[in-house]
Short mmCIF file of C-alpha atoms and ligand atoms in Angstrom, two decimals:
data_model
loop_
_atom_site.label_atom_id
_atom_site.label_comp_id
_atom_site.label_asym_id
_atom_site.label_seq_id
_atom_site.Cartn_x
_atom_site.Cartn_y
_atom_site.Cartn_z
CA MET A 1 0.00 0.00 0.00
CA GLN A 2 1.27 3.45 -0.92
CA PRO A 3 1.73 5.57 2.24
CA SER A 4 -0.47 8.65 2.29
CA PRO A 5 1.46 11.79 1.39
CA ILE A 6 2.24 14.38 4.06
CA ILE A 7 1.05 17.03 1.57
CA GLU A 8 -1.32 16.52 -1.30
CA ALA A 9 -2.11 19.64 -3.30
CA ARG A 10 -5.15 19.22 -5.52
CA ASN A 11 -6.00 21.47 -8.44
CA LEU A 12 -4.43 24.61 -6.96
CA VAL A 13 -5.22 27.82 -8.83
CA LYS A 14 -4.07 31.39 -8.13
CA GLN A 15 -5.52 34.16 -10.20
CA TYR A 16 -4.42 37.81 -10.05
CA GLY A 17 -6.85 39.82 -12.16
CA ALA A 18 -6.74 38.25 -15.61
CA ALA A 19 -3.48 36.40 -14.94
CA ARG A 20 -3.70 32.79 -13.82
CA VAL A 21 -0.20 32.48 -12.32
CA VAL A 22 -0.85 29.00 -10.92
CA ASP A 23 -3.11 27.02 -13.20
CA ASP A 24 -4.37 23.72 -11.82
CA ILE A 25 -1.36 22.32 -9.99
CA SER A 26 -1.60 18.97 -8.22
CA LEU A 27 1.33 17.37 -6.44
CA GLN A 28 2.11 14.88 -3.72
CA LEU A 29 4.92 15.06 -1.18
CA PHE A 30 5.71 11.89 0.75
CA ARG A 31 7.06 11.71 4.29
CA GLY A 32 10.86 11.51 4.39
CA GLU A 33 11.42 12.48 0.77
CA THR A 34 12.86 15.61 -0.77
CA LEU A 35 10.74 16.84 -3.64
CA GLY A 36 12.24 19.35 -6.06
CA LEU A 37 9.93 22.01 -7.48
CA VAL A 38 11.79 23.40 -10.48
CA GLY A 39 11.02 26.01 -13.10
CA GLU A 40 12.18 29.25 -14.66
CA SER A 41 11.74 32.52 -12.80
CA GLY A 42 8.08 33.56 -12.81
CA SER A 43 6.75 30.04 -13.40
CA GLY A 44 4.75 30.14 -10.14
CA LYS A 45 6.95 28.12 -7.72
CA SER A 46 6.83 30.57 -4.81
CA THR A 47 3.11 31.07 -5.28
CA VAL A 48 2.58 27.31 -4.97
CA ALA A 49 4.76 27.16 -1.84
CA ARG A 50 2.94 30.09 -0.23
CA MET A 51 -0.44 28.53 -0.95
CA ILE A 52 0.68 25.22 0.58
CA LEU A 53 1.63 27.10 3.77
CA ARG A 54 -1.45 29.30 3.44
CA LEU A 55 0.67 32.45 3.45
CA ILE A 56 -1.55 33.42 0.51
CA GLU A 57 -5.07 32.21 -0.21
CA PRO A 58 -5.60 29.97 -3.24
CA THR A 59 -8.27 31.07 -5.70
CA SER A 60 -9.39 27.44 -5.69
CA GLY A 61 -8.10 23.97 -4.89
CA SER A 62 -7.17 22.18 -1.70
CA VAL A 63 -4.06 21.15 0.24
CA ILE A 64 -4.48 18.01 2.31
CA PHE A 65 -2.02 17.73 5.19
CA THR A 66 -1.61 14.36 6.93
CA ASP A 67 0.20 14.76 10.26
CA SER A 68 2.46 12.18 11.93
CA ASN A 69 -0.59 10.65 13.67
CA GLY A 70 -2.36 10.12 10.35
CA VAL A 71 -4.88 12.92 10.97
CA GLN A 72 -5.87 14.64 7.72
CA GLN A 73 -6.90 18.26 7.32
CA ASN A 74 -7.39 20.63 4.42
CA ILE A 75 -5.01 23.54 5.02
CA VAL A 76 -7.12 25.78 2.76
CA ALA A 77 -10.10 25.35 5.09
CA MET A 78 -8.20 25.76 8.40
CA LYS A 79 -9.33 28.31 10.97
CA THR A 80 -6.86 30.65 12.68
CA ARG A 81 -6.23 28.36 15.63
CA GLU A 82 -5.58 25.32 13.41
CA LEU A 83 -3.28 27.40 11.24
CA ARG A 84 -1.24 28.39 14.28
CA ARG A 85 -0.82 24.74 15.13
CA LEU A 86 0.19 24.03 11.52
CA ARG A 87 2.90 26.71 11.65
CA ARG A 88 4.94 24.62 14.06
CA LYS A 89 4.68 21.54 11.82
CA ILE A 90 5.61 23.21 8.52
CA SER A 91 8.26 25.90 8.27
CA ILE A 92 9.82 27.81 5.40
CA VAL A 93 13.19 29.31 4.52
CA PHE A 94 13.17 32.11 1.94
CA GLN A 95 15.66 33.08 -0.73
CA ASP A 96 16.98 36.31 0.76
CA PRO A 97 18.91 35.61 3.98
CA TYR A 98 19.28 39.35 4.63
CA ALA A 99 15.61 40.34 4.49
CA ALA A 100 14.48 37.41 6.63
CA LEU A 101 16.31 38.35 9.85
CA ASN A 102 15.39 41.28 12.11
CA PRO A 103 18.64 43.30 12.35
CA ARG A 104 17.83 44.48 15.88
CA LEU A 105 17.67 40.98 17.35
CA SER A 106 20.62 38.85 18.42
CA VAL A 107 20.78 35.25 17.18
CA GLN A 108 19.76 34.21 20.70
CA GLN A 109 16.58 36.30 20.40
CA ILE A 110 15.92 35.20 16.81
CA LEU A 111 16.14 31.51 17.69
CA ALA A 112 14.13 31.91 20.91
CA GLU A 113 11.25 33.60 19.09
CA PRO A 114 9.46 30.48 17.77
CA PHE A 115 9.39 29.02 21.31
CA ALA A 116 7.85 32.25 22.67
CA ILE A 117 5.31 32.54 19.83
CA HIS A 118 4.12 28.97 20.31
CA LYS A 119 4.49 29.01 24.11
CA GLU A 120 6.70 25.96 23.99
CA GLN A 121 9.38 25.06 26.50
CA PRO A 122 11.99 22.62 25.11
CA SER A 123 12.34 19.61 27.43
CA GLU A 124 16.11 20.10 27.63
CA GLY A 125 15.72 23.80 28.51
CA LEU A 126 15.75 26.75 26.11
CA GLN A 127 19.47 27.52 26.28
CA ALA A 128 20.48 23.91 25.64
CA ARG A 129 18.05 23.70 22.72
CA LEU A 130 19.42 26.90 21.14
CA LEU A 131 22.97 25.59 21.42
CA SER A 132 22.03 22.29 19.83
CA LEU A 133 20.27 24.17 16.99
CA LEU A 134 23.51 26.05 16.31
CA GLU A 135 25.40 22.78 16.29
CA GLU A 136 22.86 21.26 13.86
CA VAL A 137 23.47 24.04 11.33
CA GLY A 138 27.24 24.24 11.83
CA LEU A 139 27.50 27.57 13.66
CA PRO A 140 29.70 28.13 16.76
CA GLU A 141 28.18 28.75 20.21
CA SER A 142 29.59 32.29 20.09
CA ALA A 143 27.03 33.09 17.36
CA LEU A 144 24.30 33.41 20.02
CA THR A 145 25.35 36.86 21.19
CA ARG A 146 25.97 38.23 17.71
CA TYR A 147 23.68 40.20 15.36
CA PRO A 148 22.73 39.48 11.72
CA HIS A 149 25.04 42.15 10.23
CA GLU A 150 28.03 40.37 11.76
CA PHE A 151 27.45 37.30 9.56
CA SER A 152 28.07 36.44 5.92
CA GLY A 153 25.17 35.49 3.65
CA GLY A 154 25.83 31.78 4.06
CA GLN A 155 25.94 32.09 7.86
CA ARG A 156 22.72 34.10 7.87
CA GLN A 157 21.03 31.40 5.84
CA ARG A 158 22.22 28.91 8.49
CA VAL A 159 20.55 31.08 11.15
CA ASN A 160 17.34 31.05 9.08
CA ILE A 161 17.53 27.27 8.77
CA ALA A 162 18.13 26.92 12.53
CA ARG A 163 15.09 29.06 13.25
CA ALA A 164 13.00 27.02 10.81
CA LEU A 165 14.09 23.82 12.59
CA ALA A 166 13.52 25.19 16.11
CA LEU A 167 10.18 23.48 16.76
CA ARG A 168 11.22 20.27 14.99
CA PRO A 169 8.83 20.66 12.04
CA GLU A 170 7.53 17.70 10.06
CA LEU A 171 8.13 19.53 6.78
CA LEU A 172 10.63 22.18 5.77
CA VAL A 173 9.95 24.24 2.63
CA LEU A 174 13.06 25.83 1.10
CA ASP A 175 12.27 28.53 -1.46
CA GLU A 176 15.48 29.02 -3.49
CA PRO A 177 17.54 28.99 -0.28
CA VAL A 178 20.93 29.33 -2.00
CA SER A 179 20.06 31.49 -5.02
CA ALA A 180 21.38 34.64 -3.33
CA LEU A 181 24.68 33.00 -2.30
CA ASP A 182 28.06 32.60 -4.01
CA VAL A 183 28.61 29.22 -5.60
CA SER A 184 31.04 27.87 -2.97
CA VAL A 185 28.87 29.08 -0.07
CA ALA A 186 25.79 27.66 -1.78
CA ALA A 187 27.54 24.28 -1.98
CA GLN A 188 28.17 24.35 1.79
CA VAL A 189 24.52 25.11 2.53
CA ILE A 190 23.40 22.31 0.18
CA ASN A 191 25.73 19.94 2.02
CA LEU A 192 24.19 21.06 5.31
CA LEU A 193 20.69 20.31 3.99
CA ARG A 194 21.88 16.89 2.89
CA ASP A 195 23.26 16.23 6.39
CA LEU A 196 19.98 17.29 7.96
CA GLN A 197 18.13 14.95 5.60
CA THR A 198 20.15 11.95 6.63
CA ARG A 199 20.37 12.83 10.35
CA TYR A 200 16.70 13.59 10.92
CA GLY A 201 14.88 12.04 7.95
CA LEU A 202 13.33 15.45 7.32
CA THR A 203 10.73 15.93 4.61
CA LEU A 204 11.80 18.76 2.32
CA LEU A 205 10.15 20.71 -0.47
CA PHE A 206 13.11 22.22 -2.27
CA ILE A 207 12.35 25.00 -4.75
CA SER A 208 14.92 25.98 -7.33
CA HIS A 209 15.38 27.18 -10.90
CA SER A 210 18.47 24.97 -11.18
CA MET A 211 18.15 21.33 -12.25
CA PRO A 212 21.74 20.40 -11.35
CA LEU A 213 21.20 21.81 -7.86
CA VAL A 214 18.01 19.85 -7.37
CA ARG A 215 19.88 16.71 -8.30
CA TYR A 216 21.99 16.83 -5.14
CA LEU A 217 19.01 16.74 -2.83
CA CYS A 218 15.91 15.41 -4.52
CA GLN A 219 14.61 11.96 -5.31
CA ARG A 220 11.67 13.29 -7.29
CA VAL A 221 11.06 16.48 -9.23
CA VAL A 222 8.07 18.45 -10.44
CA VAL A 223 8.85 20.76 -13.35
CA MET A 224 6.74 23.92 -13.66
CA GLN A 225 6.27 26.30 -16.57
CA ARG A 226 3.83 29.21 -16.68
CA GLY A 227 1.83 28.01 -13.73
CA ARG A 228 1.48 24.41 -14.87
CA VAL A 229 3.26 21.11 -14.24
CA VAL A 230 5.03 20.03 -17.43
CA GLU A 231 6.88 16.96 -16.12
CA THR A 232 7.10 14.93 -12.96
CA GLY A 233 9.05 11.84 -11.95
CA THR A 234 12.30 10.72 -10.38
CA TRP A 235 15.31 12.90 -11.10
CA SER A 236 16.68 10.36 -13.56
CA GLU A 237 13.34 9.87 -15.34
CA VAL A 238 13.00 13.59 -15.86
CA CYS A 239 16.61 14.54 -16.47
CA GLU A 240 18.07 11.63 -18.37
CA SER A 241 15.26 11.67 -20.90
CA PRO A 242 13.45 14.99 -20.60
CA LYS A 243 10.27 14.95 -22.63
CA GLU A 244 10.02 18.70 -22.86
CA ALA A 245 12.41 21.06 -24.64
CA TYR A 246 11.79 23.41 -21.69
CA THR A 247 13.20 20.84 -19.22
CA GLN A 248 16.26 20.44 -21.45
CA GLN A 249 16.79 24.19 -21.30
CA LEU A 250 16.60 24.18 -17.50
CA LEU A 251 19.19 21.41 -17.46
CA ALA A 252 21.53 23.21 -19.82
CA ALA A 253 21.19 26.73 -18.45
CA THR A 254 22.60 26.31 -14.96
CA PRO A 255 26.18 25.67 -13.94
CA GLU A 256 27.14 22.77 -11.68
CA LEU A 257 28.05 23.48 -8.08
CA PRO A 258 31.38 22.26 -6.74
CA LEU A 259 29.75 19.35 -4.88
CA SER A 260 30.84 15.76 -4.68
P1 LIG B 1 8.61 31.94 -9.22
O1 LIG B 1 8.71 31.73 -7.75
O2 LIG B 1 8.57 30.66 -10.00
O3 LIG B 1 9.68 32.85 -9.75
P2 LIG B 1 6.20 33.40 -8.56
O4 LIG B 1 5.30 32.40 -7.93
O5 LIG B 1 6.91 34.34 -7.66
O6 LIG B 1 7.21 32.65 -9.54
O7 LIG B 1 5.35 34.29 -9.58
C1 LIG B 1 4.60 33.73 -10.63
C2 LIG B 1 3.92 34.83 -11.41
O8 LIG B 1 2.94 35.45 -10.60
C3 LIG B 1 4.88 35.92 -11.87
O9 LIG B 1 4.52 36.31 -13.16
C4 LIG B 1 4.60 37.04 -10.89
O10 LIG B 1 4.84 38.28 -11.47
C5 LIG B 1 3.12 36.85 -10.57
N1 LIG B 1 2.76 37.32 -9.23
C6 LIG B 1 3.27 36.88 -8.05
N2 LIG B 1 2.69 37.51 -7.01
C7 LIG B 1 1.81 38.38 -7.53
C8 LIG B 1 0.90 39.35 -6.98
N3 LIG B 1 0.80 39.53 -5.64
N4 LIG B 1 0.14 40.07 -7.84
C9 LIG B 1 0.23 39.87 -9.17
N5 LIG B 1 1.05 39.00 -9.76
C10 LIG B 1 1.84 38.26 -8.96
MG1 LIG B 2 10.16 32.37 -6.37
#
């Protein structure tokens, strides 16, 4: 029997005026896998991600979330209180590591925020949990007392990832998390995500415009163009024999990262 997916998006549509920027997207994301959502800039990837998290309202369609106890709910129909509960189970990391961090808060305050918002006390104590979060993302303990401007882009993205992991989410959505970084720094962050995958069996939705990048993390890919899915399958199915000329372009257009 096929396990039920953690996320099943059905017939998602987003319309802005006359423009249908997401046009009937359906996709499944299974527990423990990393799904790549790939497409050129403007193809609707971020809009899909934001609808899945209900950061924006779909025009139509549904998003069925199955939690670790097997309880199913439609995210699109959730009330405020249910959405709050969902926010600790699904978290997101955005492309721009600079915009995402409040410059007035220390890393200690940034990482403590999710616990305060959700009134959660880590069993090992807050300080111990913050230190272990830093360790998980490869930052030194001394980072706690520092402020965002004291870090490089790659380090800031590690802080964002640590914050996203704070409440041990069931699903982490990464919206072009390395697109704003230099190639060598991007490679380090990709390696970190790979480590987190193997250490914690995290479920990831990894959004990128780069096919080669997706290859390092994803078992399956969904290829988007102009708001629609044009191909879906395992990385090798899609990339070794791409059916669409568009997919071939995505494969050819992006340089390889220095990853092993
Ligand atoms: P991607 O993440 O693949 O680059 P987006 O989901 O950000 O694509 O955007 C898809 C399309 O929707 C783009 O053409 C973009 O201009 C348009 N779009 C996104 N947000 C809005 C909005 N709030 N109002 C109008 N158009 C939007
Ligand atoms: Mg985007």
